[in-house]
Amino acid sequence: MRLRTKYVLSTGGLMAAAVSGGLLIGYGWGAAPQGGVPVVVYLAAAVLLLLLLCTIVWIIAEIATGRIKLVLHATNRMLRLAKYLPIHIRGRDEFAELANLINELAGEWIRGLEARNQLVSDAAHELRTPVAILRGHLETMLKGATELKRENLVSLLDETKRMARLIQELQQLSLAESGRLNLERSWVDLSSMLGEVADIFMVEAEEKGISLNCGEPLDCEVYCDYSRIKQVLINLIGNAIQYTPERGTIDIRQSLREDGSIRIEIADTGSGIPSEKLPYIFHRFYRVDDSRSRSAGGTGLGLAIAKQFIVAHGGQLEVFSAEGKGTLFMMTLPAFPDV
Ligand code: ADP
């Protein structure tokens, strides 16, 4: 049953019952015994009054349900067109509140849809090139144009590894962006984690003659997801090594802040990032020097993932850079996060 019908039946029914009762009582007590007003006139007046009441109830029901119909119609339209078309309802009543809530939800929904579409198209774009390379090489090998040699196969295997990494990183990023990242928190000694990550890159740093300094260790722990935070440090320190030329320096500083949070700074004396490109640095697939990053095996997702992981922990990741001088990544993690 429609809301309006329910309205009319319930309110109208109650009013009709009350008025009829009143009229009958009035008739019984007053007019009839003194022989004043004839029954027919009395009944006609009662019917007219009832009709008038029904019309009034109908108009009230129309006005009351008209606003909700407006909300319904606008929501339906948004859903069909998958487009953000905010509902405008005047006033401050519950219908206006409902419309505002729907507007908020629709905004979130559309942003989610757009992000998903963008992610799919970015991923397709990134995968197109390696898949085409792989296919081209395999086809020429099958035709006998290139010899089926070990080194040819090794480069193809590298390409598949890069694709596998890209897919895995995309999966992590999409989980983090949609807020569905499952954090397995435990108390972690960040200083010893930093030592482990520095060890991973020590050989590469030595080969490039880069001095990698870990600074004074802190005597405190952070309640965080061990593997995610380690991944962030690997991405940041890995980038610092990659974008710092030979005989450069990478300084890692750790500090405990007054509000109980822990700050880790990774400063390199590398190529730096031009200021006009800095705002986009945490966007997925953004690379300052596209060909250089790709040829070094970069997926363009490392910083986007790092930022999302830190935000998921209630922390912050900031960047400061001067072109040709170096870059500083500043990561802040709350020691006692709201979980
Ligand atoms: P990639 O896999 O290409 O390294 P990232 O998301 O990790 O992707 O980094 C995005 C881009 O940011 C890189 O391509 C590089 O141009 C720039 N970048 C990241 N870290 C540094 C750094 N320490 N110094 C200079 N440029 C950097």
mmCIF file of C-alpha atoms and ligand atoms in Angstrom:
data_model
loop_
_atom_site.group_PDB
_atom_site.id
_atom_site.type_symbol
_atom_site.label_atom_id
_atom_site.label_comp_id
_atom_site.label_asym_id
_atom_site.label_seq_id
_atom_site.Cartn_x
_atom_site.Cartn_y
_atom_site.Cartn_z
ATOM 1 C CA MET A 1 0.000 0.000 0.000
ATOM 2 C CA ARG A 2 1.363 3.460 -0.923
ATOM 3 C CA LEU A 3 2.286 5.843 1.870
ATOM 4 C CA ARG A 4 -0.338 8.351 0.744
ATOM 5 C CA THR A 5 -3.167 5.746 0.865
ATOM 6 C CA LYS A 6 -2.047 4.686 4.326
ATOM 7 C CA TYR A 7 -2.063 8.315 5.414
ATOM 8 C CA VAL A 8 -5.556 8.991 4.037
ATOM 9 C CA LEU A 9 -7.038 5.782 5.414
ATOM 10 C CA SER A 10 -5.604 6.138 8.890
ATOM 11 C CA THR A 11 -6.020 9.894 9.449
ATOM 12 C CA GLY A 12 -9.217 10.152 7.404
ATOM 13 C CA GLY A 13 -10.725 7.093 9.105
ATOM 14 C CA LEU A 14 -9.999 8.429 12.557
ATOM 15 C CA MET A 15 -11.381 11.873 11.744
ATOM 16 C CA ALA A 16 -14.478 10.433 10.071
ATOM 17 C CA ALA A 17 -15.163 8.184 13.055
ATOM 18 C CA ALA A 18 -14.743 11.105 15.460
ATOM 19 C CA VAL A 19 -16.966 13.460 13.451
ATOM 20 C CA SER A 20 -19.698 10.841 12.839
ATOM 21 C CA GLY A 21 -19.699 9.953 16.518
ATOM 22 C CA GLY A 22 -19.926 13.626 17.435
ATOM 23 C CA LEU A 23 -22.799 14.240 15.019
ATOM 24 C CA LEU A 24 -24.775 11.195 16.175
ATOM 25 C CA ILE A 25 -24.342 12.132 19.813
ATOM 26 C CA GLY A 26 -25.280 15.722 18.998
ATOM 27 C CA TYR A 27 -28.355 14.530 17.139
ATOM 28 C CA GLY A 28 -29.449 12.159 19.891
ATOM 29 C CA TRP A 29 -29.029 14.733 22.650
ATOM 30 C CA GLY A 30 -30.038 17.917 21.001
ATOM 31 C CA ALA A 31 -32.029 18.509 17.835
ATOM 32 C CA ALA A 32 -34.262 15.379 17.482
ATOM 33 C CA PRO A 33 -36.213 15.452 20.735
ATOM 34 C CA GLN A 34 -37.135 19.130 20.302
ATOM 35 C CA GLY A 35 -38.094 18.429 16.667
ATOM 36 C CA GLY A 36 -35.877 21.298 15.407
ATOM 37 C CA VAL A 37 -33.701 20.028 12.533
ATOM 38 C CA PRO A 38 -35.087 17.256 10.254
ATOM 39 C CA VAL A 39 -32.978 14.048 10.014
ATOM 40 C CA VAL A 40 -32.354 14.412 6.271
ATOM 41 C CA VAL A 41 -30.828 17.864 6.645
ATOM 42 C CA TYR A 42 -28.742 16.648 9.539
ATOM 43 C CA LEU A 43 -27.447 13.645 7.548
ATOM 44 C CA ALA A 44 -26.748 15.766 4.432
ATOM 45 C CA ALA A 45 -24.748 18.191 6.565
ATOM 46 C CA ALA A 46 -22.841 15.231 8.047
ATOM 47 C CA VAL A 47 -22.001 13.800 4.603
ATOM 48 C CA LEU A 48 -20.861 17.215 3.350
ATOM 49 C CA LEU A 49 -18.693 17.683 6.399
ATOM 50 C CA LEU A 50 -17.171 14.249 5.896
ATOM 51 C CA LEU A 51 -16.431 14.985 2.236
ATOM 52 C CA LEU A 52 -14.780 18.247 3.203
ATOM 53 C CA LEU A 53 -12.681 16.423 5.797
ATOM 54 C CA CYS A 54 -11.643 13.754 3.286
ATOM 55 C CA THR A 55 -10.500 16.447 0.839
ATOM 56 C CA ILE A 56 -8.479 18.206 3.535
ATOM 57 C CA VAL A 57 -6.863 14.902 4.590
ATOM 58 C CA TRP A 58 -6.078 14.101 0.955
ATOM 59 C CA ILE A 59 -4.381 17.483 0.438
ATOM 60 C CA ILE A 60 -2.341 17.084 3.649
ATOM 61 C CA ALA A 61 -1.297 13.568 2.560
ATOM 62 C CA GLU A 62 -0.268 14.906 -0.864
ATOM 63 C CA ILE A 63 1.882 17.630 0.698
ATOM 64 C CA ALA A 64 3.471 15.247 3.212
ATOM 65 C CA THR A 65 4.274 12.479 0.733
ATOM 66 C CA GLY A 66 5.213 14.868 -2.093
ATOM 67 C CA ARG A 67 8.583 15.554 -0.447
ATOM 68 C CA ILE A 68 9.416 11.890 0.001
ATOM 69 C CA LYS A 69 8.358 11.244 -3.612
ATOM 70 C CA LEU A 70 10.784 13.941 -4.688
ATOM 71 C CA VAL A 71 13.611 12.207 -2.769
ATOM 72 C CA LEU A 72 12.629 8.821 -4.241
ATOM 73 C CA HIS A 73 12.504 10.149 -7.782
ATOM 74 C CA ALA A 74 15.868 11.939 -7.502
ATOM 75 C CA THR A 75 17.558 8.871 -5.893
ATOM 76 C CA ASN A 76 16.189 6.636 -8.635
ATOM 77 C CA ARG A 77 17.494 8.985 -11.297
ATOM 78 C CA MET A 78 20.978 9.036 -9.733
ATOM 79 C CA LEU A 79 21.014 5.239 -9.569
ATOM 80 C CA ARG A 80 19.930 4.817 -13.184
ATOM 81 C CA LEU A 81 22.410 7.344 -14.585
ATOM 82 C CA ALA A 82 25.238 6.384 -12.136
ATOM 83 C CA LYS A 83 25.952 10.109 -11.854
ATOM 84 C CA TYR A 84 26.144 12.445 -8.853
ATOM 85 C CA LEU A 85 23.009 14.599 -9.050
ATOM 86 C CA PRO A 86 22.491 16.009 -5.549
ATOM 87 C CA ILE A 87 18.925 16.167 -4.203
ATOM 88 C CA HIS A 88 17.776 19.630 -3.153
ATOM 89 C CA ILE A 89 15.061 19.578 -0.489
ATOM 90 C CA ARG A 90 14.215 22.818 1.276
ATOM 91 C CA GLY A 91 13.665 23.001 5.011
ATOM 92 C CA ARG A 92 15.167 21.244 7.990
ATOM 93 C CA ASP A 93 12.739 18.389 8.564
ATOM 94 C CA GLU A 94 13.478 14.652 8.425
ATOM 95 C CA PHE A 95 13.010 14.554 4.636
ATOM 96 C CA ALA A 96 15.666 17.226 4.155
ATOM 97 C CA GLU A 97 17.949 15.265 6.508
ATOM 98 C CA LEU A 98 17.298 12.075 4.534
ATOM 99 C CA ALA A 99 18.072 13.892 1.283
ATOM 100 C CA ASN A 100 21.372 15.175 2.724
ATOM 101 C CA LEU A 101 22.327 11.685 3.883
ATOM 102 C CA ILE A 102 21.517 10.239 0.451
ATOM 103 C CA ASN A 103 23.637 12.992 -1.139
ATOM 104 C CA GLU A 104 26.565 12.038 1.093
ATOM 105 C CA LEU A 105 26.202 8.316 0.373
ATOM 106 C CA ALA A 106 25.836 8.932 -3.347
ATOM 107 C CA GLY A 107 28.983 11.082 -3.330
ATOM 108 C CA GLU A 108 30.956 8.262 -1.689
ATOM 109 C CA TRP A 109 29.470 5.706 -4.066
ATOM 110 C CA ILE A 110 30.313 7.731 -7.175
ATOM 111 C CA ARG A 111 33.853 8.419 -5.921
ATOM 112 C CA GLY A 112 34.272 4.663 -5.363
ATOM 113 C CA LEU A 113 32.955 3.891 -8.843
ATOM 114 C CA GLU A 114 35.254 6.448 -10.438
ATOM 115 C CA ALA A 115 38.267 5.190 -8.482
ATOM 116 C CA ARG A 116 37.504 1.600 -9.514
ATOM 117 C CA ASN A 117 37.112 2.543 -13.179
ATOM 118 C CA GLN A 118 40.311 4.566 -13.069
ATOM 119 C CA LEU A 119 42.176 1.685 -11.416
ATOM 120 C CA VAL A 120 40.985 -0.783 -14.055
ATOM 121 C CA SER A 121 41.929 1.518 -16.927
ATOM 122 C CA ASP A 122 45.337 2.352 -15.375
ATOM 123 C CA ALA A 123 46.045 -1.339 -14.812
ATOM 124 C CA ALA A 124 45.046 -2.222 -18.379
ATOM 125 C CA HIS A 125 47.278 0.562 -19.689
ATOM 126 C CA GLU A 126 50.266 -0.616 -17.614
ATOM 127 C CA LEU A 127 49.857 -4.275 -18.537
ATOM 128 C CA ARG A 128 49.374 -3.663 -22.263
ATOM 129 C CA THR A 129 53.063 -2.988 -22.994
ATOM 130 C CA PRO A 130 54.662 -5.968 -21.191
ATOM 131 C CA VAL A 131 52.020 -8.336 -22.555
ATOM 132 C CA ALA A 132 52.638 -7.047 -26.094
ATOM 133 C CA ILE A 133 56.422 -7.459 -25.651
ATOM 134 C CA LEU A 134 55.984 -10.983 -24.337
ATOM 135 C CA ARG A 135 53.626 -11.965 -27.104
ATOM 136 C CA GLY A 136 55.826 -10.450 -29.820
ATOM 137 C CA HIS A 137 58.937 -12.312 -28.601
ATOM 138 C CA LEU A 138 57.122 -15.614 -28.203
ATOM 139 C CA GLU A 139 55.611 -15.339 -31.677
ATOM 140 C CA THR A 140 58.954 -14.605 -33.340
ATOM 141 C CA MET A 141 60.491 -17.527 -31.448
ATOM 142 C CA LEU A 142 57.697 -19.837 -32.559
ATOM 143 C CA LYS A 143 58.126 -18.706 -36.172
ATOM 144 C CA GLY A 144 61.806 -19.563 -35.851
ATOM 145 C CA ALA A 145 62.933 -15.973 -36.481
ATOM 146 C CA THR A 146 64.776 -15.866 -33.124
ATOM 147 C CA GLU A 147 66.630 -18.709 -31.592
ATOM 148 C CA LEU A 148 65.110 -20.302 -28.499
ATOM 149 C CA LYS A 149 68.089 -19.260 -26.375
ATOM 150 C CA ARG A 150 68.396 -19.125 -22.601
ATOM 151 C CA GLU A 151 69.119 -15.372 -22.443
ATOM 152 C CA ASN A 152 66.055 -14.590 -24.553
ATOM 153 C CA LEU A 153 63.918 -16.624 -22.200
ATOM 154 C CA VAL A 154 65.450 -14.970 -19.126
ATOM 155 C CA SER A 155 64.407 -11.508 -20.309
ATOM 156 C CA LEU A 156 60.896 -12.795 -20.947
ATOM 157 C CA LEU A 157 60.814 -14.299 -17.476
ATOM 158 C CA ASP A 158 61.810 -10.889 -16.053
ATOM 159 C CA GLU A 159 58.889 -9.343 -17.875
ATOM 160 C CA THR A 160 56.465 -11.876 -16.344
ATOM 161 C CA LYS A 161 57.950 -11.192 -12.893
ATOM 162 C CA ARG A 162 57.345 -7.484 -13.355
ATOM 163 C CA MET A 163 53.759 -8.177 -14.338
ATOM 164 C CA ALA A 164 53.246 -10.436 -11.334
ATOM 165 C CA ARG A 165 54.621 -7.695 -9.053
ATOM 166 C CA LEU A 166 52.386 -5.127 -10.670
ATOM 167 C CA ILE A 167 49.303 -7.309 -10.149
ATOM 168 C CA GLN A 168 50.179 -8.009 -6.527
ATOM 169 C CA GLU A 169 50.818 -4.305 -5.821
ATOM 170 C CA LEU A 170 47.586 -3.331 -7.530
ATOM 171 C CA GLN A 171 45.724 -5.782 -5.335
ATOM 172 C CA GLN A 172 47.261 -4.294 -2.182
ATOM 173 C CA LEU A 173 46.576 -0.756 -3.321
ATOM 174 C CA SER A 174 42.966 -1.449 -4.198
ATOM 175 C CA LEU A 175 42.425 -3.073 -0.768
ATOM 176 C CA ALA A 176 44.015 -0.100 0.970
ATOM 177 C CA GLU A 177 42.141 2.488 -1.104
ATOM 178 C CA SER A 178 38.800 0.859 -0.375
ATOM 179 C CA GLY A 179 39.595 0.709 3.361
ATOM 180 C CA ARG A 180 39.514 -3.111 3.409
ATOM 181 C CA LEU A 181 43.166 -3.596 4.305
ATOM 182 C CA ASN A 182 43.448 -6.136 7.073
ATOM 183 C CA LEU A 183 46.078 -4.941 9.546
ATOM 184 C CA GLU A 184 47.651 -7.592 11.742
ATOM 185 C CA ARG A 185 49.040 -5.408 14.492
ATOM 186 C CA SER A 186 51.618 -6.315 17.056
ATOM 187 C CA TRP A 187 54.237 -4.388 19.065
ATOM 188 C CA VAL A 188 57.121 -3.737 16.694
ATOM 189 C CA ASP A 189 60.574 -2.339 17.392
ATOM 190 C CA LEU A 190 60.888 0.093 14.473
ATOM 191 C CA SER A 191 64.609 0.628 14.987
ATOM 192 C CA SER A 192 65.431 -3.028 14.519
ATOM 193 C CA MET A 193 63.071 -3.173 11.534
ATOM 194 C CA LEU A 194 64.998 -0.259 10.019
ATOM 195 C CA GLY A 195 68.222 -2.183 10.574
ATOM 196 C CA GLU A 196 66.775 -5.209 8.730
ATOM 197 C CA VAL A 197 65.660 -3.082 5.772
ATOM 198 C CA ALA A 198 69.020 -1.283 5.643
ATOM 199 C CA ASP A 199 70.722 -4.714 5.519
ATOM 200 C CA ILE A 200 68.628 -5.663 2.458
ATOM 201 C CA PHE A 201 69.993 -2.616 0.588
ATOM 202 C CA MET A 202 73.513 -2.555 2.001
ATOM 203 C CA VAL A 203 75.125 -4.449 -0.912
ATOM 204 C CA GLU A 204 73.424 -2.217 -3.504
ATOM 205 C CA ALA A 205 74.433 0.890 -1.544
ATOM 206 C CA GLU A 206 78.042 -0.266 -1.314
ATOM 207 C CA GLU A 207 78.134 -1.024 -5.046
ATOM 208 C CA LYS A 208 77.084 2.575 -5.744
ATOM 209 C CA GLY A 209 79.380 3.948 -3.054
ATOM 210 C CA ILE A 210 76.368 5.413 -1.219
ATOM 211 C CA SER A 211 76.707 5.868 2.510
ATOM 212 C CA LEU A 212 73.559 4.591 4.194
ATOM 213 C CA ASN A 213 73.286 5.799 7.796
ATOM 214 C CA CYS A 214 70.587 4.530 10.135
ATOM 215 C CA GLY A 215 71.053 7.059 12.942
ATOM 216 C CA GLU A 216 70.496 6.575 16.664
ATOM 217 C CA PRO A 217 68.062 3.729 17.423
ATOM 218 C CA LEU A 218 64.993 4.503 19.544
ATOM 219 C CA ASP A 219 64.050 2.589 22.640
ATOM 220 C CA CYS A 220 60.330 2.213 21.914
ATOM 221 C CA GLU A 221 57.835 0.108 20.045
ATOM 222 C CA VAL A 222 54.915 0.856 17.743
ATOM 223 C CA TYR A 223 51.650 -1.092 17.555
ATOM 224 C CA CYS A 224 51.501 -1.738 13.813
ATOM 225 C CA ASP A 225 51.331 -4.339 11.048
ATOM 226 C CA TYR A 226 54.917 -5.561 10.778
ATOM 227 C CA SER A 227 54.897 -6.595 7.122
ATOM 228 C CA ARG A 228 53.047 -3.489 5.847
ATOM 229 C CA ILE A 229 55.346 -1.039 7.619
ATOM 230 C CA LYS A 230 58.383 -3.004 6.464
ATOM 231 C CA GLN A 231 57.012 -2.770 2.920
ATOM 232 C CA VAL A 232 56.770 1.035 3.310
ATOM 233 C CA LEU A 233 60.394 1.262 4.474
ATOM 234 C CA ILE A 234 61.534 -1.015 1.629
ATOM 235 C CA ASN A 235 59.735 1.223 -0.899
ATOM 236 C CA LEU A 236 61.149 4.469 0.540
ATOM 237 C CA ILE A 237 64.726 3.291 1.114
ATOM 238 C CA GLY A 238 64.713 1.384 -2.215
ATOM 239 C CA ASN A 239 63.702 4.594 -4.013
ATOM 240 C CA ALA A 240 66.342 6.605 -2.153
ATOM 241 C CA ILE A 241 69.036 4.158 -3.338
ATOM 242 C CA GLN A 242 67.669 4.130 -6.878
ATOM 243 C CA TYR A 243 67.430 7.904 -7.283
ATOM 244 C CA THR A 244 70.696 8.778 -5.520
ATOM 245 C CA PRO A 245 73.761 8.885 -7.766
ATOM 246 C CA GLU A 246 77.079 7.233 -6.907
ATOM 247 C CA ARG A 247 78.866 8.410 -3.768
ATOM 248 C CA GLY A 248 75.713 10.045 -2.455
ATOM 249 C CA THR A 249 74.363 9.888 1.077
ATOM 250 C CA ILE A 250 71.167 8.533 2.605
ATOM 251 C CA ASP A 251 70.446 9.545 6.197
ATOM 252 C CA ILE A 252 67.724 7.810 8.158
ATOM 253 C CA ARG A 253 66.689 9.653 11.333
ATOM 254 C CA GLN A 254 64.363 8.346 14.008
ATOM 255 C CA SER A 255 62.727 10.483 16.676
ATOM 256 C CA LEU A 256 60.089 10.291 19.347
ATOM 257 C CA ARG A 257 57.702 13.248 19.323
ATOM 258 C CA GLU A 258 55.957 14.944 22.228
ATOM 259 C CA ASP A 259 52.538 13.559 21.269
ATOM 260 C CA GLY A 260 53.902 10.014 21.519
ATOM 261 C CA SER A 261 54.184 9.474 17.768
ATOM 262 C CA ILE A 262 57.320 8.192 16.095
ATOM 263 C CA ARG A 263 58.906 9.942 13.161
ATOM 264 C CA ILE A 264 61.230 8.417 10.611
ATOM 265 C CA GLU A 265 62.967 10.645 8.084
ATOM 266 C CA ILE A 266 64.697 9.303 5.003
ATOM 267 C CA ALA A 267 66.828 12.007 3.395
ATOM 268 C CA ASP A 268 68.862 11.430 0.251
ATOM 269 C CA THR A 269 71.216 13.557 -1.804
ATOM 270 C CA GLY A 270 69.690 12.286 -5.046
ATOM 271 C CA SER A 271 68.134 13.803 -8.144
ATOM 272 C CA GLY A 272 65.262 15.439 -6.241
ATOM 273 C CA ILE A 273 61.768 15.970 -7.568
ATOM 274 C CA PRO A 274 60.736 19.134 -9.467
ATOM 275 C CA SER A 275 58.335 21.218 -7.347
ATOM 276 C CA GLU A 276 55.586 21.156 -9.999
ATOM 277 C CA LYS A 277 55.623 17.347 -9.911
ATOM 278 C CA LEU A 278 55.676 16.999 -6.138
ATOM 279 C CA PRO A 279 51.853 17.175 -5.663
ATOM 280 C CA TYR A 280 51.387 14.086 -7.865
ATOM 281 C CA ILE A 281 54.123 11.946 -6.390
ATOM 282 C CA PHE A 282 51.739 9.761 -4.336
ATOM 283 C CA HIS A 283 49.377 9.172 -7.272
ATOM 284 C CA ARG A 284 49.376 5.667 -8.623
ATOM 285 C CA PHE A 285 51.500 5.103 -11.747
ATOM 286 C CA TYR A 286 52.984 8.580 -11.506
ATOM 287 C CA ARG A 287 56.649 8.715 -12.446
ATOM 288 C CA VAL A 288 58.817 11.799 -12.735
ATOM 289 C CA ASP A 289 60.951 10.254 -15.442
ATOM 290 C CA ASP A 290 58.772 7.635 -17.062
ATOM 291 C CA SER A 291 61.323 5.785 -19.190
ATOM 292 C CA ARG A 292 64.002 5.817 -16.457
ATOM 293 C CA SER A 293 61.669 4.402 -13.817
ATOM 294 C CA ARG A 294 60.260 1.741 -16.125
ATOM 295 C CA SER A 295 63.662 0.570 -17.301
ATOM 296 C CA ALA A 296 64.716 0.290 -13.634
ATOM 297 C CA GLY A 297 61.751 -2.037 -13.105
ATOM 298 C CA GLY A 298 59.577 0.481 -11.211
ATOM 299 C CA THR A 299 55.842 -0.042 -11.266
ATOM 300 C CA GLY A 300 54.970 3.519 -10.249
ATOM 301 C CA LEU A 301 52.942 2.143 -7.337
ATOM 302 C CA GLY A 302 55.531 2.138 -4.545
ATOM 303 C CA LEU A 303 54.753 5.573 -3.111
ATOM 304 C CA ALA A 304 50.972 5.235 -3.558
ATOM 305 C CA ILE A 305 51.099 1.994 -1.559
ATOM 306 C CA ALA A 306 53.397 3.500 1.085
ATOM 307 C CA LYS A 307 51.035 6.435 1.602
ATOM 308 C CA GLN A 308 47.928 4.226 1.836
ATOM 309 C CA PHE A 309 49.596 1.857 4.311
ATOM 310 C CA ILE A 310 50.678 4.729 6.555
ATOM 311 C CA VAL A 311 47.243 6.375 6.396
ATOM 312 C CA ALA A 312 45.649 3.003 7.285
ATOM 313 C CA HIS A 313 47.796 3.095 10.457
ATOM 314 C CA GLY A 314 46.528 6.595 11.298
ATOM 315 C CA GLY A 315 49.875 8.140 10.368
ATOM 316 C CA GLN A 316 51.224 10.576 7.788
ATOM 317 C CA LEU A 317 53.704 10.429 4.940
ATOM 318 C CA GLU A 318 55.077 13.716 3.647
ATOM 319 C CA VAL A 319 57.680 14.630 1.075
ATOM 320 C CA PHE A 320 60.012 17.603 0.677
ATOM 321 C CA SER A 321 62.367 17.881 -2.241
ATOM 322 C CA ALA A 322 64.679 20.227 -4.082
ATOM 323 C CA GLU A 323 65.561 19.377 -7.650
ATOM 324 C CA GLY A 324 69.184 18.375 -8.017
ATOM 325 C CA LYS A 325 69.758 18.467 -4.253
ATOM 326 C CA GLY A 326 67.784 15.641 -2.742
ATOM 327 C CA THR A 327 64.553 14.402 -1.257
ATOM 328 C CA LEU A 328 63.220 13.927 2.247
ATOM 329 C CA PHE A 329 60.403 11.530 3.077
ATOM 330 C CA MET A 330 58.916 12.030 6.530
ATOM 331 C CA MET A 331 56.812 9.263 7.985
ATOM 332 C CA THR A 332 54.912 9.686 11.259
ATOM 333 C CA LEU A 333 53.227 6.820 13.049
ATOM 334 C CA PRO A 334 51.160 7.068 16.228
ATOM 335 C CA ALA A 335 52.568 4.772 18.911
ATOM 336 C CA PHE A 336 49.084 4.154 20.356
ATOM 337 C CA PRO A 337 46.714 4.194 17.387
ATOM 338 C CA ASP A 338 42.907 4.135 17.622
ATOM 339 C CA VAL A 339 42.082 0.552 16.704
HETATM 340 P P1 ADP B 1 58.621 3.646 -9.026
HETATM 341 O O1 ADP B 1 58.268 2.221 -8.970
HETATM 342 O O2 ADP B 1 58.602 4.226 -10.399
HETATM 343 O O3 ADP B 1 59.839 3.990 -8.247
HETATM 344 P P2 ADP B 1 57.239 5.038 -6.921
HETATM 345 O O4 ADP B 1 55.775 5.204 -6.674
HETATM 346 O O5 ADP B 1 58.031 4.375 -5.889
HETATM 347 O O6 ADP B 1 57.361 4.338 -8.312
HETATM 348 O O7 ADP B 1 57.825 6.467 -7.167
HETATM 349 C C1 ADP B 1 57.160 7.346 -8.059
HETATM 350 C C2 ADP B 1 58.144 8.296 -8.684
HETATM 351 O O8 ADP B 1 58.618 9.198 -7.687
HETATM 352 C C3 ADP B 1 59.378 7.625 -9.208
HETATM 353 O O9 ADP B 1 59.179 7.205 -10.532
HETATM 354 C C4 ADP B 1 60.409 8.729 -9.125
HETATM 355 O O10 ADP B 1 60.323 9.526 -10.288
HETATM 356 C C5 ADP B 1 59.966 9.577 -7.945
HETATM 357 N N1 ADP B 1 60.739 9.310 -6.714
HETATM 358 C C6 ADP B 1 60.389 8.488 -5.691
HETATM 359 N N2 ADP B 1 61.309 8.522 -4.719
HETATM 360 C C7 ADP B 1 62.255 9.384 -5.112
HETATM 361 C C8 ADP B 1 63.476 9.848 -4.529
HETATM 362 N N3 ADP B 1 63.892 9.445 -3.331
HETATM 363 N N4 ADP B 1 64.190 10.747 -5.244
HETATM 364 C C9 ADP B 1 63.772 11.182 -6.440
HETATM 365 N N5 ADP B 1 62.645 10.791 -7.044
HETATM 366 C C10 ADP B 1 61.875 9.900 -6.388
#
